[in-house]
GROMACS .gro file of C-alpha atoms in nm:
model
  409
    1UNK     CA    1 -17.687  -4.675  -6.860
    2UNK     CA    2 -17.484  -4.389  -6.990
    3UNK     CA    3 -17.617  -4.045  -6.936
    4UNK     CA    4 -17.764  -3.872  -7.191
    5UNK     CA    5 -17.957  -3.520  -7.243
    6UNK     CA    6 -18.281  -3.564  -7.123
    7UNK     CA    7 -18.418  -3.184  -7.051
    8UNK     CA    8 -18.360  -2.835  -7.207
    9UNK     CA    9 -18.053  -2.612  -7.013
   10UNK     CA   10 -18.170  -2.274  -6.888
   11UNK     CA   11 -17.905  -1.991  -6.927
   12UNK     CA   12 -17.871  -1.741  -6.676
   13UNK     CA   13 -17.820  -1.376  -6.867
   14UNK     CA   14 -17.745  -1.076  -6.639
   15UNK     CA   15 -17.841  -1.214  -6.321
   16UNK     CA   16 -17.671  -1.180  -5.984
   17UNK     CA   17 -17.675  -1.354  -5.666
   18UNK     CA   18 -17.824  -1.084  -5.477
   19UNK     CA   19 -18.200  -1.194  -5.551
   20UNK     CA   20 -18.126  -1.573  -5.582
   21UNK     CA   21 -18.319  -1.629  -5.256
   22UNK     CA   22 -18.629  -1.501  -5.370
   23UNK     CA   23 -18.599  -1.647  -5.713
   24UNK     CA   24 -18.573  -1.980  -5.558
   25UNK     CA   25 -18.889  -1.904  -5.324
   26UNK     CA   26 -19.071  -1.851  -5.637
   27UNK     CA   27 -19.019  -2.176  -5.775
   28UNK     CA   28 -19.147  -2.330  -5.430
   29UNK     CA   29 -19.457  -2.435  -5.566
   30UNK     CA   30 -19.286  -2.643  -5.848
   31UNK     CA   31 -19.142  -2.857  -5.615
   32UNK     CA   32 -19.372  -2.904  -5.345
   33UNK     CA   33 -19.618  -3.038  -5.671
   34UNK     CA   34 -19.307  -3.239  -5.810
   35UNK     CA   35 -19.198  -3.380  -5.444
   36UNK     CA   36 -19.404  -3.678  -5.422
   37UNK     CA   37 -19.288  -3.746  -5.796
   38UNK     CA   38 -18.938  -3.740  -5.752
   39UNK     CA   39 -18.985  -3.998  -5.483
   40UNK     CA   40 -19.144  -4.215  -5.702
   41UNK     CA   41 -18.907  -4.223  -5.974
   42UNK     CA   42 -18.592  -4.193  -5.724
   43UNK     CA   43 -18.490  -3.851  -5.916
   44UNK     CA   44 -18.556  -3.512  -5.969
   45UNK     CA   45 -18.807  -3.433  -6.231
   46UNK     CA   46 -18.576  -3.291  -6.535
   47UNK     CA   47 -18.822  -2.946  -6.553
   48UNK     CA   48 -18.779  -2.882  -6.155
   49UNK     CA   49 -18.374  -2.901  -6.235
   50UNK     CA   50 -18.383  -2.716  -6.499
   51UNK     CA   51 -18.622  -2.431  -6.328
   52UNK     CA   52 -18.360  -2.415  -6.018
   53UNK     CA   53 -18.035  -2.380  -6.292
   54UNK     CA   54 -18.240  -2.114  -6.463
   55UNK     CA   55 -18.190  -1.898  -6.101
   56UNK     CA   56 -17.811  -1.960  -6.088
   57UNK     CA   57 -17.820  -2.106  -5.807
   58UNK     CA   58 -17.582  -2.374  -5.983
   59UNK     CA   59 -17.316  -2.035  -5.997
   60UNK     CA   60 -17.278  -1.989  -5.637
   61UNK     CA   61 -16.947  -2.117  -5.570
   62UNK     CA   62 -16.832  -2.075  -5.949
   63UNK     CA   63 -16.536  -1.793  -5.979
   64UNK     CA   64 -16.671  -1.466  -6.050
   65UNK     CA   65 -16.415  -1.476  -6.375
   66UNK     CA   66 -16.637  -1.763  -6.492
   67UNK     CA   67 -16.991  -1.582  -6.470
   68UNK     CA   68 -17.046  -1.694  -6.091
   69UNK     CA   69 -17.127  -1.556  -5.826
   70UNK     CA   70 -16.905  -1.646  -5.517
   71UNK     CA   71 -17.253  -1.610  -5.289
   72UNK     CA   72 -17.171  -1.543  -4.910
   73UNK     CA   73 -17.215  -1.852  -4.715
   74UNK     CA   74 -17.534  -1.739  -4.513
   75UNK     CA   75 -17.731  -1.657  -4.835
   76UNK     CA   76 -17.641  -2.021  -4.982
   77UNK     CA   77 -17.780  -2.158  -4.650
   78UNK     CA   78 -18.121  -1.963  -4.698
   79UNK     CA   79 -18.150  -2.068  -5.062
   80UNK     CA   80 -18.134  -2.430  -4.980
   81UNK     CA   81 -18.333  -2.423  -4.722
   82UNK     CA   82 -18.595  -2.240  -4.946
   83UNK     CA   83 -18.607  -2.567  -5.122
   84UNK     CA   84 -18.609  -2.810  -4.834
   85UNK     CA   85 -18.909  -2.644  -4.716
   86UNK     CA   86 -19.040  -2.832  -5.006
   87UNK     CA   87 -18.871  -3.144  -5.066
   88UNK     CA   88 -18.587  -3.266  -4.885
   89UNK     CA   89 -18.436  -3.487  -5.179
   90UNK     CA   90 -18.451  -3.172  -5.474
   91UNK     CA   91 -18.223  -2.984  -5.187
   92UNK     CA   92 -17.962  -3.256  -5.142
   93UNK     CA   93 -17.946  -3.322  -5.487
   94UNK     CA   94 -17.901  -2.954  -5.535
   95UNK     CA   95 -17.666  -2.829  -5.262
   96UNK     CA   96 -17.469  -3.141  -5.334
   97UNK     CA   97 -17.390  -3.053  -5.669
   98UNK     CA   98 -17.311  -2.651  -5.588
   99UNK     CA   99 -17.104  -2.708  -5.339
  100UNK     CA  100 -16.897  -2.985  -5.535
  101UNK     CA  101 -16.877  -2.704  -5.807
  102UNK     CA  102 -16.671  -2.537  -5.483
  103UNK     CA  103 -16.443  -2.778  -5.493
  104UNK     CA  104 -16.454  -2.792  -5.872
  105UNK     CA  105 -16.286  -2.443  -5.800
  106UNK     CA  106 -16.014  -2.561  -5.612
  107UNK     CA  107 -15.903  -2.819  -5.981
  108UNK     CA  108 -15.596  -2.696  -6.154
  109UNK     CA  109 -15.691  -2.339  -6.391
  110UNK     CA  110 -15.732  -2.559  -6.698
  111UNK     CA  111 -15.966  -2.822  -6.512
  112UNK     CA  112 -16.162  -2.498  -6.427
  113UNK     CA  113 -16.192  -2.418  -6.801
  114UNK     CA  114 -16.315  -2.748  -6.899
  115UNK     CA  115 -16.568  -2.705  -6.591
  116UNK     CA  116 -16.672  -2.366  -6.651
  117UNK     CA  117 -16.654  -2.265  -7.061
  118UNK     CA  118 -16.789  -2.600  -7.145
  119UNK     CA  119 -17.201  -2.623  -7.346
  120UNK     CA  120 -17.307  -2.547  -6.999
  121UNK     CA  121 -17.121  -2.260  -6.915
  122UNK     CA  122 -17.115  -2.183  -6.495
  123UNK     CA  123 -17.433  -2.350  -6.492
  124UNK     CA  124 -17.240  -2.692  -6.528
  125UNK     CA  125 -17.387  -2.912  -6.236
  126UNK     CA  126 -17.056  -3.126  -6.083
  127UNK     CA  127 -17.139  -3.414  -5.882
  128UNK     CA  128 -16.906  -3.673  -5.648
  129UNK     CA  129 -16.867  -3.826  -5.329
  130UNK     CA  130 -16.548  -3.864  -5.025
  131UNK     CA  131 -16.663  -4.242  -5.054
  132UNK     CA  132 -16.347  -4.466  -5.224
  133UNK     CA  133 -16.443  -4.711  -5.418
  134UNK     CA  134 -16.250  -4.640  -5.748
  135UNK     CA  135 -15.875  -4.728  -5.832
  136UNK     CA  136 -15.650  -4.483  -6.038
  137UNK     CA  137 -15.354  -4.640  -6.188
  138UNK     CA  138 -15.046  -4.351  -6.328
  139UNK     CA  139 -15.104  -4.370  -6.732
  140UNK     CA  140 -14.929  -4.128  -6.988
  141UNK     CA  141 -14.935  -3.808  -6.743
  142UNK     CA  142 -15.232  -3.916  -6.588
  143UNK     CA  143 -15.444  -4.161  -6.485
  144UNK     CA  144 -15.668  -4.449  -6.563
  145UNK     CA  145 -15.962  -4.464  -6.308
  146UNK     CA  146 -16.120  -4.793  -6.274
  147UNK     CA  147 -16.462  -4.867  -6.044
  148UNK     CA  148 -16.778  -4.764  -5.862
  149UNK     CA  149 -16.838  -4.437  -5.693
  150UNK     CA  150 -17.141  -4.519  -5.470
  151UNK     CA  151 -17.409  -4.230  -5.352
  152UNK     CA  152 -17.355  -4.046  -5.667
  153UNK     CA  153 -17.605  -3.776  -5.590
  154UNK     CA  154 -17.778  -3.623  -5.879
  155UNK     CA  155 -17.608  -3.831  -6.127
  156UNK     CA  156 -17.905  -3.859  -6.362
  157UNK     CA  157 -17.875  -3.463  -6.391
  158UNK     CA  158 -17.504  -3.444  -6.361
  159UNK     CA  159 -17.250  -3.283  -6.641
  160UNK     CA  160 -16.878  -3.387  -6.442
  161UNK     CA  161 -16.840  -3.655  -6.193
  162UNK     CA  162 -16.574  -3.581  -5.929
  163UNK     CA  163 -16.432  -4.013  -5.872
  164UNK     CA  164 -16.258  -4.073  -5.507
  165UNK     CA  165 -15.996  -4.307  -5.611
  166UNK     CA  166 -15.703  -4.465  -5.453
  167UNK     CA  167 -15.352  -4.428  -5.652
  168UNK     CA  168 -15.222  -4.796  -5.710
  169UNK     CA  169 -14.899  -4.892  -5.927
  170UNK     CA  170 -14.929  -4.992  -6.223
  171UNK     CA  171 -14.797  -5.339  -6.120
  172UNK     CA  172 -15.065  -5.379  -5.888
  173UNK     CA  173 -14.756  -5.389  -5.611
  174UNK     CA  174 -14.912  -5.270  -5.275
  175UNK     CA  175 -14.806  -4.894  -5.137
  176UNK     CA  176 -14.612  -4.806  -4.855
  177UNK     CA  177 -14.881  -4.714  -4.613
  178UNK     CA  178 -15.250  -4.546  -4.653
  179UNK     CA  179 -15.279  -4.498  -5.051
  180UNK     CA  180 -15.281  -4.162  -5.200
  181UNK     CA  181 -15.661  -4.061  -5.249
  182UNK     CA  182 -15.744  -3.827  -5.532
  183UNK     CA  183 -16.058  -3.666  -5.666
  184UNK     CA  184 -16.045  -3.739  -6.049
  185UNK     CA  185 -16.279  -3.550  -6.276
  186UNK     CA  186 -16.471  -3.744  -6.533
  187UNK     CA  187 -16.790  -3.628  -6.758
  188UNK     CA  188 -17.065  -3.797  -6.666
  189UNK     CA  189 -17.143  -3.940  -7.053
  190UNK     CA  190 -16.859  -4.164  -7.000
  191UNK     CA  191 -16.938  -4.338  -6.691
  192UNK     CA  192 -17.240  -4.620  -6.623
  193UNK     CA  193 -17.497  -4.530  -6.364
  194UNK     CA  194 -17.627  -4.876  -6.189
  195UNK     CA  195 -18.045  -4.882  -6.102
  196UNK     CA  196 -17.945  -4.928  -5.701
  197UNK     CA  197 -18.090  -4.668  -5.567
  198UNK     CA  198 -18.414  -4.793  -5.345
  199UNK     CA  199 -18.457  -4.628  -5.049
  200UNK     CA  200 -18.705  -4.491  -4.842
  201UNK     CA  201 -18.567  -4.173  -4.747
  202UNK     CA  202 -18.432  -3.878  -4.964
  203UNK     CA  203 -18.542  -4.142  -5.287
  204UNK     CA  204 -18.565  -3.844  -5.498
  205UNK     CA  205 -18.215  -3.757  -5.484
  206UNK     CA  206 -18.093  -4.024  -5.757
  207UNK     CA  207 -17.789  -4.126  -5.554
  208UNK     CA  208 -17.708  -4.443  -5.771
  209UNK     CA  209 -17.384  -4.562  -5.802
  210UNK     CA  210 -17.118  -4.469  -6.119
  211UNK     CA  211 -16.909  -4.657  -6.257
  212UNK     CA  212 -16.600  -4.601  -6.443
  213UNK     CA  213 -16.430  -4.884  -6.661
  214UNK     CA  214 -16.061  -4.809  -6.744
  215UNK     CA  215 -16.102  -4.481  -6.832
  216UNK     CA  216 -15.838  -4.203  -6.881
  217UNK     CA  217 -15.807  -3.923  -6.694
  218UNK     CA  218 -15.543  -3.614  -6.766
  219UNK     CA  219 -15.313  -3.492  -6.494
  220UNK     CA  220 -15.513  -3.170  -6.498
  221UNK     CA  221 -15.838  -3.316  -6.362
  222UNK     CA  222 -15.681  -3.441  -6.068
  223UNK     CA  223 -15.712  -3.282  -5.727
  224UNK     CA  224 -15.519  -3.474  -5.435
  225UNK     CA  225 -15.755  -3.539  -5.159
  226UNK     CA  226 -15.492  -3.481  -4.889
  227UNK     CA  227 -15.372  -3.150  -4.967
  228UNK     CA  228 -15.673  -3.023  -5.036
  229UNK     CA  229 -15.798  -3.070  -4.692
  230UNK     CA  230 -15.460  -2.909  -4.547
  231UNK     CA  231 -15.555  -2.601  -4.744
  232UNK     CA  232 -15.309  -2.670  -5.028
  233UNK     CA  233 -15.519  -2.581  -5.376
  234UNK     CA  234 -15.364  -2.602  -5.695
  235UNK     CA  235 -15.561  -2.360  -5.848
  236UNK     CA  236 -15.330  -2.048  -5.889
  237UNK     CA  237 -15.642  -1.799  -5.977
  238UNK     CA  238 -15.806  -1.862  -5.670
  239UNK     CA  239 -15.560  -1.976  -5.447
  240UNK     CA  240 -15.529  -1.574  -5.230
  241UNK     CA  241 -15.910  -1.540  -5.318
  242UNK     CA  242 -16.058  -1.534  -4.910
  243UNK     CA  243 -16.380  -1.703  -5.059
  244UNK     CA  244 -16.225  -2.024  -5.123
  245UNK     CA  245 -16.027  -1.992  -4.786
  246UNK     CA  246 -16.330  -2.206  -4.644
  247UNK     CA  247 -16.245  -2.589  -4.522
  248UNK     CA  248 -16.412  -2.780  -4.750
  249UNK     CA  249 -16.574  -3.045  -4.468
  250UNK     CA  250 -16.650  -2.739  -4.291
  251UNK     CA  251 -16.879  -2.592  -4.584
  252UNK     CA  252 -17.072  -2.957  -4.625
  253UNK     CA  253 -17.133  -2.905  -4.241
  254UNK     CA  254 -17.312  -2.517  -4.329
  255UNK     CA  255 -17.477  -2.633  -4.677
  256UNK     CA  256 -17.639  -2.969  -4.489
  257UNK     CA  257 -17.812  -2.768  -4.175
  258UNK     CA  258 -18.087  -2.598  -4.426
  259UNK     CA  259 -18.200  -2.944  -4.536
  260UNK     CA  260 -18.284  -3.017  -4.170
  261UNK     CA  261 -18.400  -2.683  -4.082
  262UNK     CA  262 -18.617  -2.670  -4.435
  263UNK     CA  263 -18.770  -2.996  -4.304
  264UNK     CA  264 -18.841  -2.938  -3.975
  265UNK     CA  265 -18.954  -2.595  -4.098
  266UNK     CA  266 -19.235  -2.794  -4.346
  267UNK     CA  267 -19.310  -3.031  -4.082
  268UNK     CA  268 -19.435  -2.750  -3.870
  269UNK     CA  269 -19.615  -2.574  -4.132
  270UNK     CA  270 -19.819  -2.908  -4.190
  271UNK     CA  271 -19.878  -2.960  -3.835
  272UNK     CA  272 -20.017  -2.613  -3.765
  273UNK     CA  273 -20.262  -2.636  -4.085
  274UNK     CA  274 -20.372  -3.008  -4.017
  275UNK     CA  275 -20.482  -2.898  -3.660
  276UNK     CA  276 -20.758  -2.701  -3.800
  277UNK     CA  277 -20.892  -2.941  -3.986
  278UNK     CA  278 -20.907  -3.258  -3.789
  279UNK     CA  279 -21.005  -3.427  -3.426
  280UNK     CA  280 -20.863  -3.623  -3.200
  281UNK     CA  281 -21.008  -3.956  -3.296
  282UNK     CA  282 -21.217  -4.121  -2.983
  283UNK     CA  283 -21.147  -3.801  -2.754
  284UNK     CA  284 -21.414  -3.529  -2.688
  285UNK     CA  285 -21.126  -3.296  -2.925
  286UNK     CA  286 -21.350  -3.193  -3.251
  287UNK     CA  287 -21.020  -2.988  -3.357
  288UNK     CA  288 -20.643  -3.096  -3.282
  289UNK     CA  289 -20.556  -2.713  -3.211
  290UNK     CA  290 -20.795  -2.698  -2.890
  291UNK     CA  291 -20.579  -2.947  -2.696
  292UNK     CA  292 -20.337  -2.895  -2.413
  293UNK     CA  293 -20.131  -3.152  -2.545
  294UNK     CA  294 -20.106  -3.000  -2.864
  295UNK     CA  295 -20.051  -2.656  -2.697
  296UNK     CA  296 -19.716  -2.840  -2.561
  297UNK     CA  297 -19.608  -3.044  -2.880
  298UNK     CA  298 -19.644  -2.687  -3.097
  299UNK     CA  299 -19.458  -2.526  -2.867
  300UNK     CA  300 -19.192  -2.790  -2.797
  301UNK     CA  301 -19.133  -2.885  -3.127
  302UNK     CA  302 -19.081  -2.453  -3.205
  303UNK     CA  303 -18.833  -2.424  -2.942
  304UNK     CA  304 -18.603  -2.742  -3.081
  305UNK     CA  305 -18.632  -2.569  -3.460
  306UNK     CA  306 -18.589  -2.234  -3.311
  307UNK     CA  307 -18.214  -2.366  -3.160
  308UNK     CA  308 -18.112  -2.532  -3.475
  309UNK     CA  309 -18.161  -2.186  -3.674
  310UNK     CA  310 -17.897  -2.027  -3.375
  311UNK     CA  311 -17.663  -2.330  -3.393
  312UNK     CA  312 -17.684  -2.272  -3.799
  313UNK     CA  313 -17.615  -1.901  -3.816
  314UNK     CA  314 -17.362  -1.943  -3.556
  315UNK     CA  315 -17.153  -2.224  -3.732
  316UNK     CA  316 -17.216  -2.018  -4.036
  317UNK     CA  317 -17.139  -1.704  -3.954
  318UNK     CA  318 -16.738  -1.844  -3.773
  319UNK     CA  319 -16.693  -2.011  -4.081
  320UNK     CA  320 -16.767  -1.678  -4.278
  321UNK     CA  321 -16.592  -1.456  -4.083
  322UNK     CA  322 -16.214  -1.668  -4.060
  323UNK     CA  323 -16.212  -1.676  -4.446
  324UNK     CA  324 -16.268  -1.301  -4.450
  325UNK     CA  325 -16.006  -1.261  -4.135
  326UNK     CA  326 -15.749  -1.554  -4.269
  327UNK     CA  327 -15.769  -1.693  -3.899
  328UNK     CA  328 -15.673  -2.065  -3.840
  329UNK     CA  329 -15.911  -2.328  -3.696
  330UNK     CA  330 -15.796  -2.514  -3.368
  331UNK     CA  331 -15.860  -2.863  -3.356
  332UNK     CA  332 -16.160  -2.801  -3.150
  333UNK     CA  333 -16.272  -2.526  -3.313
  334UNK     CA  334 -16.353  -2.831  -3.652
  335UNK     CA  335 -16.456  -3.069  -3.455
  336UNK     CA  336 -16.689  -2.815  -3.253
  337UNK     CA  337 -16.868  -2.715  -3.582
  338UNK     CA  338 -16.898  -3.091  -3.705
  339UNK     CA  339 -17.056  -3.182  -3.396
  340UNK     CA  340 -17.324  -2.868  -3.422
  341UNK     CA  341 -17.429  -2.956  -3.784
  342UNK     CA  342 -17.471  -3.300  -3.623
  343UNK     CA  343 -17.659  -3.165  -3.345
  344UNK     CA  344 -17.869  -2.917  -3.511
  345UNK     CA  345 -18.006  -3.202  -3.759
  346UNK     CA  346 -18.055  -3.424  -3.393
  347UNK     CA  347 -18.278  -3.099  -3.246
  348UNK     CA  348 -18.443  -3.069  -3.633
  349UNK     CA  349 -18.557  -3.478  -3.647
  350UNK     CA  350 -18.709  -3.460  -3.258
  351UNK     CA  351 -18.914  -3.190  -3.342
  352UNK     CA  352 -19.008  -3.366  -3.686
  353UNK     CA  353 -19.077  -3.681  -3.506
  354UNK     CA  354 -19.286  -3.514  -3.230
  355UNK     CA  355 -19.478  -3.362  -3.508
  356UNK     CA  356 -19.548  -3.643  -3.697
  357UNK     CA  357 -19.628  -3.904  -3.385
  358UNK     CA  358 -19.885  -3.621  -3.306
  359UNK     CA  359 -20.028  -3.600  -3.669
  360UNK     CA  360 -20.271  -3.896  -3.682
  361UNK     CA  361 -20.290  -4.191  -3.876
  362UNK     CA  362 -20.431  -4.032  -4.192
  363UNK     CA  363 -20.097  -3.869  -4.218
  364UNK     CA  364 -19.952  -4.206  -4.288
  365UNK     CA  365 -20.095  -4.152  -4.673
  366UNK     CA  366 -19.765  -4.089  -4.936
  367UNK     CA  367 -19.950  -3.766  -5.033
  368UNK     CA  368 -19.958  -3.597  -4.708
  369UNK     CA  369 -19.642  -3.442  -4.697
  370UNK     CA  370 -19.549  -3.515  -4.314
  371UNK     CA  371 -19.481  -3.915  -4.356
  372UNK     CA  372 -19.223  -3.808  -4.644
  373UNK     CA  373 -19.102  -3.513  -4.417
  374UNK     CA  374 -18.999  -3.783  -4.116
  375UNK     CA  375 -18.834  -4.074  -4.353
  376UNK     CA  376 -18.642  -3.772  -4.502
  377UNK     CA  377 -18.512  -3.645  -4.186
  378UNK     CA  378 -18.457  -3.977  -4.040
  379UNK     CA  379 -18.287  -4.025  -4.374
  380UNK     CA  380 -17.993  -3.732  -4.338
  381UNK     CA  381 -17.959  -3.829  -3.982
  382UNK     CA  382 -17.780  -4.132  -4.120
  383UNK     CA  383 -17.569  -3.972  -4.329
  384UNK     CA  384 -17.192  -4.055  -4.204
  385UNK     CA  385 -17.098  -3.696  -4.170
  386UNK     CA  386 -17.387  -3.542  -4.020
  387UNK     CA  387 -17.487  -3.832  -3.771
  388UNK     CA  388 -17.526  -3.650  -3.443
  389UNK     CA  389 -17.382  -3.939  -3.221
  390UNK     CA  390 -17.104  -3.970  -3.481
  391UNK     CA  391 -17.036  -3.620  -3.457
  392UNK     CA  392 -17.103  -3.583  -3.049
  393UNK     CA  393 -16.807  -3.855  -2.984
  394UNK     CA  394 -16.574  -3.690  -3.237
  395UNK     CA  395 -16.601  -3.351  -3.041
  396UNK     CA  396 -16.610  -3.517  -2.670
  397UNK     CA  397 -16.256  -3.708  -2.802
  398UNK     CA  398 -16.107  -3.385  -2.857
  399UNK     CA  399 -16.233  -3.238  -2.584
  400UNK     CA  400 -16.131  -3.479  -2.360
  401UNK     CA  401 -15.746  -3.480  -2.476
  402UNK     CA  402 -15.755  -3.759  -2.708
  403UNK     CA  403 -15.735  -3.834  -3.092
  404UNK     CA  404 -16.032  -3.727  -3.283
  405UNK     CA  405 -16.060  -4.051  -3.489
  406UNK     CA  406 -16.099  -3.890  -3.810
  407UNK     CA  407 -15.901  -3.667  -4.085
  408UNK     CA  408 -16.218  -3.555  -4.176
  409UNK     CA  409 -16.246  -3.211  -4.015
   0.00000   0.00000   0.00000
């Protein structure tokens, strides 16, 4: 089904990042009430959305010449994690679509333009994916994209659609190595969303999968994959602008630790309120929160979310500081922060898991938060660039003198 305009858009007037935090915090409530829905109908409710546009937090990577805000990395991090706290799927789906809008930024000036000035203004939400699954033959300047984009977060809720797609001739004659891989951008009202998207983790996020049939893309909404992750940006406006200086895998590394810390975060929150209120069935324990062995969980389970935050403020804070400086990365130096979003989301999902094994069968029931919390976590623990083994071996290659295995870094 083609999208189509299903909720009312909230414009931001006079607002700056500075409070976006807080504004977010206040809309907690909303989504905690709206978390078990979105689960159930494998999207975000349109009102939550539109609530969360309404604090710009849609803006944060949009140029400053556009009405955005250009937010410092370590407040972005807080913001989502404001929201994971709540619901793990509302924060993907969110922090997906803000930081594409980053790359959004990196487009060609006049790409920007259609992005930015369009009915939605900076508040335009920009989806995509790294995952190939599209074709994009040359056509008249440009190109004619042609397939499925899988894990299409947000999608329902999307305005653009950022298509991986590999350049083929228009002869259908085979290339001369790897194919070039471009991002083309496409407006979501002309591509087909498939009803794929069953899951039992991070359900809410509406990650269907797009399709595009044959349809024509102009030179100017092209971004070449390649380049772009060597640094080269055709965007002249922002090109000497330090803010868009960050590696772009690097970034999806900083925004995905506050969806684990957010969860592990709730988890514990759930755990320490459930204690009160229940037993330990067929033990002498009339309340959870009088046992040793929950003394050591708490306290376990605190320590593992209480590393995470360091790992996450450290990766944060290098990333922040050599676009500010202009320094180069070493090879370890990317593959180092890879492997700590990776590990951070491991140390996040063992104290999640200790939490839940520890909160009693009743906590098994869809409304009680904690089952929702561990599929969720267990869920972004999958995810092929935050997998902690994934990331572990990439690092230990390097470290050990040998090819990473991987462009992406």
């Amino acid at each position: 089904m083609a999208l189509t305009g299903e909720m009312p858009r909230v414009t931001v007037v006079g607002m700056v990042d500075a409070g976006i935090v807080e504004r977010v915090r206040e809309l907690r409530p909303l989504i905690r009430r709206n978390a078990l829905r979105a689960e159930r109908e494998r999207r975000v409710p349109g009102e939550v959305v539109a609530a969360l546009t309404g604090t710009g937090i849609h803006r944060m990577n949009v140029p400053r010449r556009y009405g955005g805000y250009q937010t410092p990395l370590r407040t972005q991090v807080d913001a989502f994690a404001e929201i994971a706290v709540e619901c793990g799927s509302t924060a993907w789906m969110t922090l997906s679509q803000a930081g594409v809008s980053y790359i959004a930024a990196l487009f060609p000036d006049e790409a920007q333009d259609d992005f930015f000035t369009g009915p939605n203004g900076p508040d335009a939400r920009i989806g995509g994916t790294l995952v190939p699954g599209a074709t994009a033959v040359p056509y008249d300047g440009g190109y004619r994209v042609d397939g499925a984009s899988a894990f299409a977060t947000g999608c329902h809720h999307a305005d653009w659609h950022l298509l991986t797609a590999a350049v083929t001739a228009a002869d259908g004659s085979p290339p001369e190595g790897p194919p070039e891989m471009i991002w083309a951008a496409v407006p979501m009202s002309e591509l087909e969303i498939l009803d794929d998207w069953h899951v039992t983790g991070l359900a809410g996020t509406g990650s269907n999968t797009v399709v595009a049939r044959n349809i024509p893309v102009p030179a100017h909404r092209v971004l070449p994959v390649g380049p772009m992750l060597a640094g080269q940006i055709p965007s002249k406006a922002n090109a000497d602008d330090p803010f868009y200086r960050m590696p772009v895998l690097l970034l999806f590394c900083a925004w995905a630790a506050p969806v684990a810390l957010g969860l592990a975060r709730a988890a514990m929150t759930e755990f320490g309120e459930r204690i009160h209120r229940r037993g330990i069935t067929y033990t002498f324990y009339e309340r959870q929160n009088e046992a040793t062995v929950t003394h050591l969980q708490a306290a376990e389970a605190q320590m593992k979310i209480s590393s995470a935050e360091l790992v996450a403020a450290r990766l944060t804070t290098e990333i922040e500081t050599k676009a500010r400086d202009g320094s180069e990365y070493t090879l370890a130096e990317r593959a180092r922060i890879r492997a700590e979003s990776g590990y951070l989301t491991r140390l996040c999902k063992e104290a999640v898991d200790l939490l839940a094994s520890a909160a009693g069968a009743s906590s098994l029931q869809r409304e009680v938060p904690m089952q929702r919390i561990a599929r969720d976590i267990n869920a972004l623990s999958l995810h092929s660039f935050v997998n902690p083994a994934t990331n572990l071996e990439i690092y230990g290659r390097v470290l050990s003198g040998v090819d990473p295995g991987t462009p992406f870094l």
